[in-house]
Amino acid sequence: MNVRTIGAVLAGATLGLVATGVSAATLDDIKAKGFIQCGVSQGLPGFSTADDAGEWTGLDVDYCRAVAAAVFNDPKAVKFTPLSAKERFTALQSGEIDLLSRNTTWTMTRDTSLGLNFTGVTYYDGQGFMVRKDLGVASALELSGASVCTNTGTTTELNVADYFRANNMDYEIVAFEKADEVVQAYDAGRCDVYTTDASGLYAQRLKLTNPDDHMVLPEIISKEPLGPVVRQGDDQWFNINKWVLNALINAEELGVTSANAEEMKGSDNPAIKRLLGTEGAYGEAIGLGNDFAVQAIAATGNYGEIFDRNVGPDTPLGISRGLNALWSNGGIMYAPPVR
Amino acid sequence: MAVQDTAGEAPGKASFIYDPKVRSIAAQIALAALLVYVGYSIVQNTAANLERQNIASGFGFLSTTAGFGINQSLIEYTEESNYGVTFIVGLLNTVLIAIVGIFLATIVGFIVGIARLSHNWVIAKLATVYVEVLRNIPLLLQIFFWYFAVLRALPNPRNSASIFDLVFLNNRGLIMPRPVFEEGSSLIFWAFLAALVVSFGIARWAKQRQAATGQQFPVFLWSLGLIVGLPLIAYFVSGLPVSFDNPELKGFNYQGGMSVIPEFVALLLALSLYTAAFIAEIVRAGILAVSHGQSEAAHALGLRHGPTLRLVIIPQAMRVIIPPLTSQYLNLTKNSSLAVAIAYPDLVSVFAGTTLNQTGQAVEILAMTMAVYLTISLLTSFFMNWFNAKMALVER
């Protein structure tokens, strides 16, 4: 190889490096490649798990599918990237994924200095503790001196430190990279306590040898609003994600479901008409078709349907709506109006 | 002759751009400039992209409060310490596992390597099985095996196994009394240091005496006596200044004392047993590389099997062993980063894991982490090269 070829190769490589970077118009990129790359968890029942055929299901997964349906009218136009807690933000920042929907807590640092934007809240959670029933512990305040298993790179690690310090209790933290190892170590007796978001505790309890030997303590020690995340610097993509979520929540409030979405188009209620795109041009304002909400709702159902199908009382997780009920039903799930 | 003369004449009239020397230097300068440019544009491009995406950058985060706990720290660490301290804690934990692991792997490796060459059929086959099983199973699986095997085998804290009610073993670790050094205990430390120096002197003197007169001196026993005895005498003379903080069962686990966490034990076992399998093969190769005539000559001089191995074979084998041994030490150090899988708080876990996630500053943190591994590896390499040069055949 002579000098000229080496030079040419290197120069080409350099130009390539300069040209690569995260493009601002995510929607155009997605349309060009024909699917959305969505970051999900490595396996959290009810939120994102793959079955033995490789089909992903869960609340976080359904949100990705709703966005895909809104953009492509095809809920299958999504590819999923399973990410650990510590990989997730780097994957999003670097453009490896277009959207992160991975039971991620909305915090100020993440929303600002990590260069990310949270598009709303898909699940209002809080951190809880699980212990063995035979320890005879009834309250988290009796946990002084306990060994606590959790995941690295999560807000739970910080909350647990704050909680034990605030209550002047000793503890030993044992932090694993993957949730599966946390469950195994807790099951093997390495720790007295397993802590993570309460929804996660119910989900992971199913993986233990004897789920009935364990109980979740009543204390919820933190606010964990979980939501989808996009990169800063692309307002259009941010708006699309924000309004797909709002549309799902508004649909539940207005009684629009996957079954009746098409016929509701003929409704006389102006709020439903605006939501479903038969009045106004709200879809165009975010760069999509006016019927984006119909497509999303028809594909995955409204927020209530998604919740019930994945984590609701009739699923193995059996979580009641609680805080996640609509504001009109005693919860705090509330979406701004389509107007 | 005539042909040679014309060929030897310098081609002075041709332009200097046809001079191969000038051309090669120019090519190298061009290449170097290009590499510098590529490096520069990578840095520029990264900085510009981070700026555009509003991601924080710089090393200011190191003085921010960390706010999370770490379950093994060689220095003072609390949740109020900053990320800089987190870095040091992780670094020391990595260095600890590397040093102890290298030490253990070397001992096991040498024993197994020599055992593989044993004339005893059972011992030789056992060593072969050890090597073939351990080096052919992925390390991460072995780490999980040791971790969960160790955990499941151990009792819970309320049923701990204990030795004289002082040392306790349970699935939270090995808990021992912690020595508390009170005033006046520095004398013990100095006595220990003095014993070390004197032992070293005795070893030198004994070697010289043996070279001059042929008489041997029991250096090992004397050194052992000094190193154990002197601090002990100092302990009694200075009025028993060391007390022990004994662990006591309170609540969920033993409080007080000091403990070795099971993650450390599992990682140490996995890393050192795995690396020992490779070291064993290196040792065997080294010994086989020494010509058989050497041991025959030693036997002919009347040396028994042990001294032959110790004084004739091993010193010559070391020249073959040390370079590949260095690679294994470096591998062990780098493999220790698998610790994150079983919650041992090493550098990758606490700094490139939790800290990275809390601050989001991937570029800075990964650069620091890589620099650490590079530095540790270069230092190991430097030391082993020095050791190699010392052991190399001295040509006369």
XYZ file of C-alpha atoms in Angstrom, chain A residues 3 6-7 10 14 17-18 20-22 85-86 88-89 93 109-110 112-115 135 137 142-147 152-154 157-158 161 165 170-177 181 184-185 187-192 231-232, chain B residues 27 30-31 34-35 37-38 41-42 45 49 52-56 66-71 79-80 144 147-148 151-152 158 171-172 251-253 255 261-263 340-344 348-349 352-354 356-360 362:
110
model
C 1.206 6.569 0.943
C -3.289 5.146 3.162
C -3.918 8.873 3.069
C -7.593 7.842 6.567
C -12.061 11.153 9.152
C -16.357 10.456 11.585
C -17.244 14.094 11.143
C -21.558 10.670 11.740
C -23.213 12.244 14.696
C -26.747 12.409 15.745
C -29.855 0.357 33.594
C -26.383 1.704 33.076
C -29.615 3.083 28.610
C -28.715 6.791 28.525
C -27.394 9.927 23.577
C -30.247 15.582 36.314
C -31.461 13.249 33.624
C -30.983 18.510 32.063
C -27.297 17.649 32.156
C -27.717 14.273 30.444
C -29.134 16.051 27.399
C -37.699 -12.204 59.356
C -40.210 -7.307 59.935
C -36.931 -1.941 61.484
C -34.303 -2.600 58.812
C -31.268 -1.162 60.633
C -28.177 -3.262 59.899
C -29.723 -5.060 56.953
C -28.008 -6.053 53.715
C -26.299 -0.401 39.952
C -26.926 2.785 38.049
C -30.452 3.379 39.281
C -29.332 3.035 44.918
C -29.428 6.711 45.901
C -28.806 5.645 50.893
C -29.208 7.999 56.459
C -26.861 1.184 59.180
C -27.035 -0.873 56.012
C -24.869 -2.733 53.530
C -25.580 -2.149 49.855
C -24.958 -4.982 47.373
C -25.417 -3.641 43.849
C -25.562 -5.877 40.780
C -25.541 -4.903 37.148
C -28.554 -11.486 39.432
C -30.833 -14.742 42.423
C -28.632 -13.258 45.136
C -33.152 -15.642 46.711
C -29.872 -17.239 47.857
C -29.997 -15.237 51.081
C -27.194 -12.785 50.337
C -29.485 -9.937 51.354
C -32.277 -9.376 53.832
C -32.786 13.231 23.062
C -32.772 16.994 23.472
C 5.971 9.569 4.169
C 2.738 12.745 6.503
C 1.381 9.689 8.273
C -2.616 12.517 9.509
C -2.862 10.526 12.746
C -5.350 15.244 12.596
C -7.592 12.207 12.994
C -10.926 15.744 14.814
C -12.256 12.895 16.970
C -16.199 16.177 16.915
C -21.635 16.826 19.528
C -24.971 20.374 20.635
C -26.860 17.753 22.642
C -26.563 19.793 25.837
C -24.690 17.029 27.639
C -22.536 18.274 30.507
C -21.896 10.828 45.436
C -24.824 9.972 47.710
C -24.696 6.206 47.349
C -23.194 3.477 49.539
C -20.371 1.041 48.775
C -20.072 -2.191 50.767
C -22.507 8.649 51.203
C -21.357 12.241 51.687
C -21.302 -17.068 38.769
C -20.643 -16.851 43.753
C -23.891 -18.790 43.835
C -23.704 -18.343 48.742
C -26.008 -21.360 48.701
C -28.484 -16.523 62.683
C -23.745 -15.859 53.674
C -22.903 -12.236 54.459
C -30.385 -7.670 64.417
C -29.784 -8.928 60.911
C -26.063 -9.611 61.072
C -21.924 -5.777 63.963
C -17.629 -10.028 51.682
C -18.617 -13.165 49.713
C -18.356 -11.246 46.419
C -19.699 -5.965 38.233
C -21.713 -9.102 37.457
C -21.627 -10.257 41.078
C -21.715 -6.900 42.843
C -18.066 -6.686 43.903
C -16.029 -0.667 36.682
C -18.917 -1.242 39.055
C -17.886 3.267 35.304
C -21.244 1.967 36.551
C -23.045 3.910 39.217
C -21.439 7.097 35.101
C -25.144 6.620 35.428
C -25.660 9.352 37.995
C -23.613 11.931 36.100
C -24.053 10.759 32.518
C -19.546 8.726 29.719
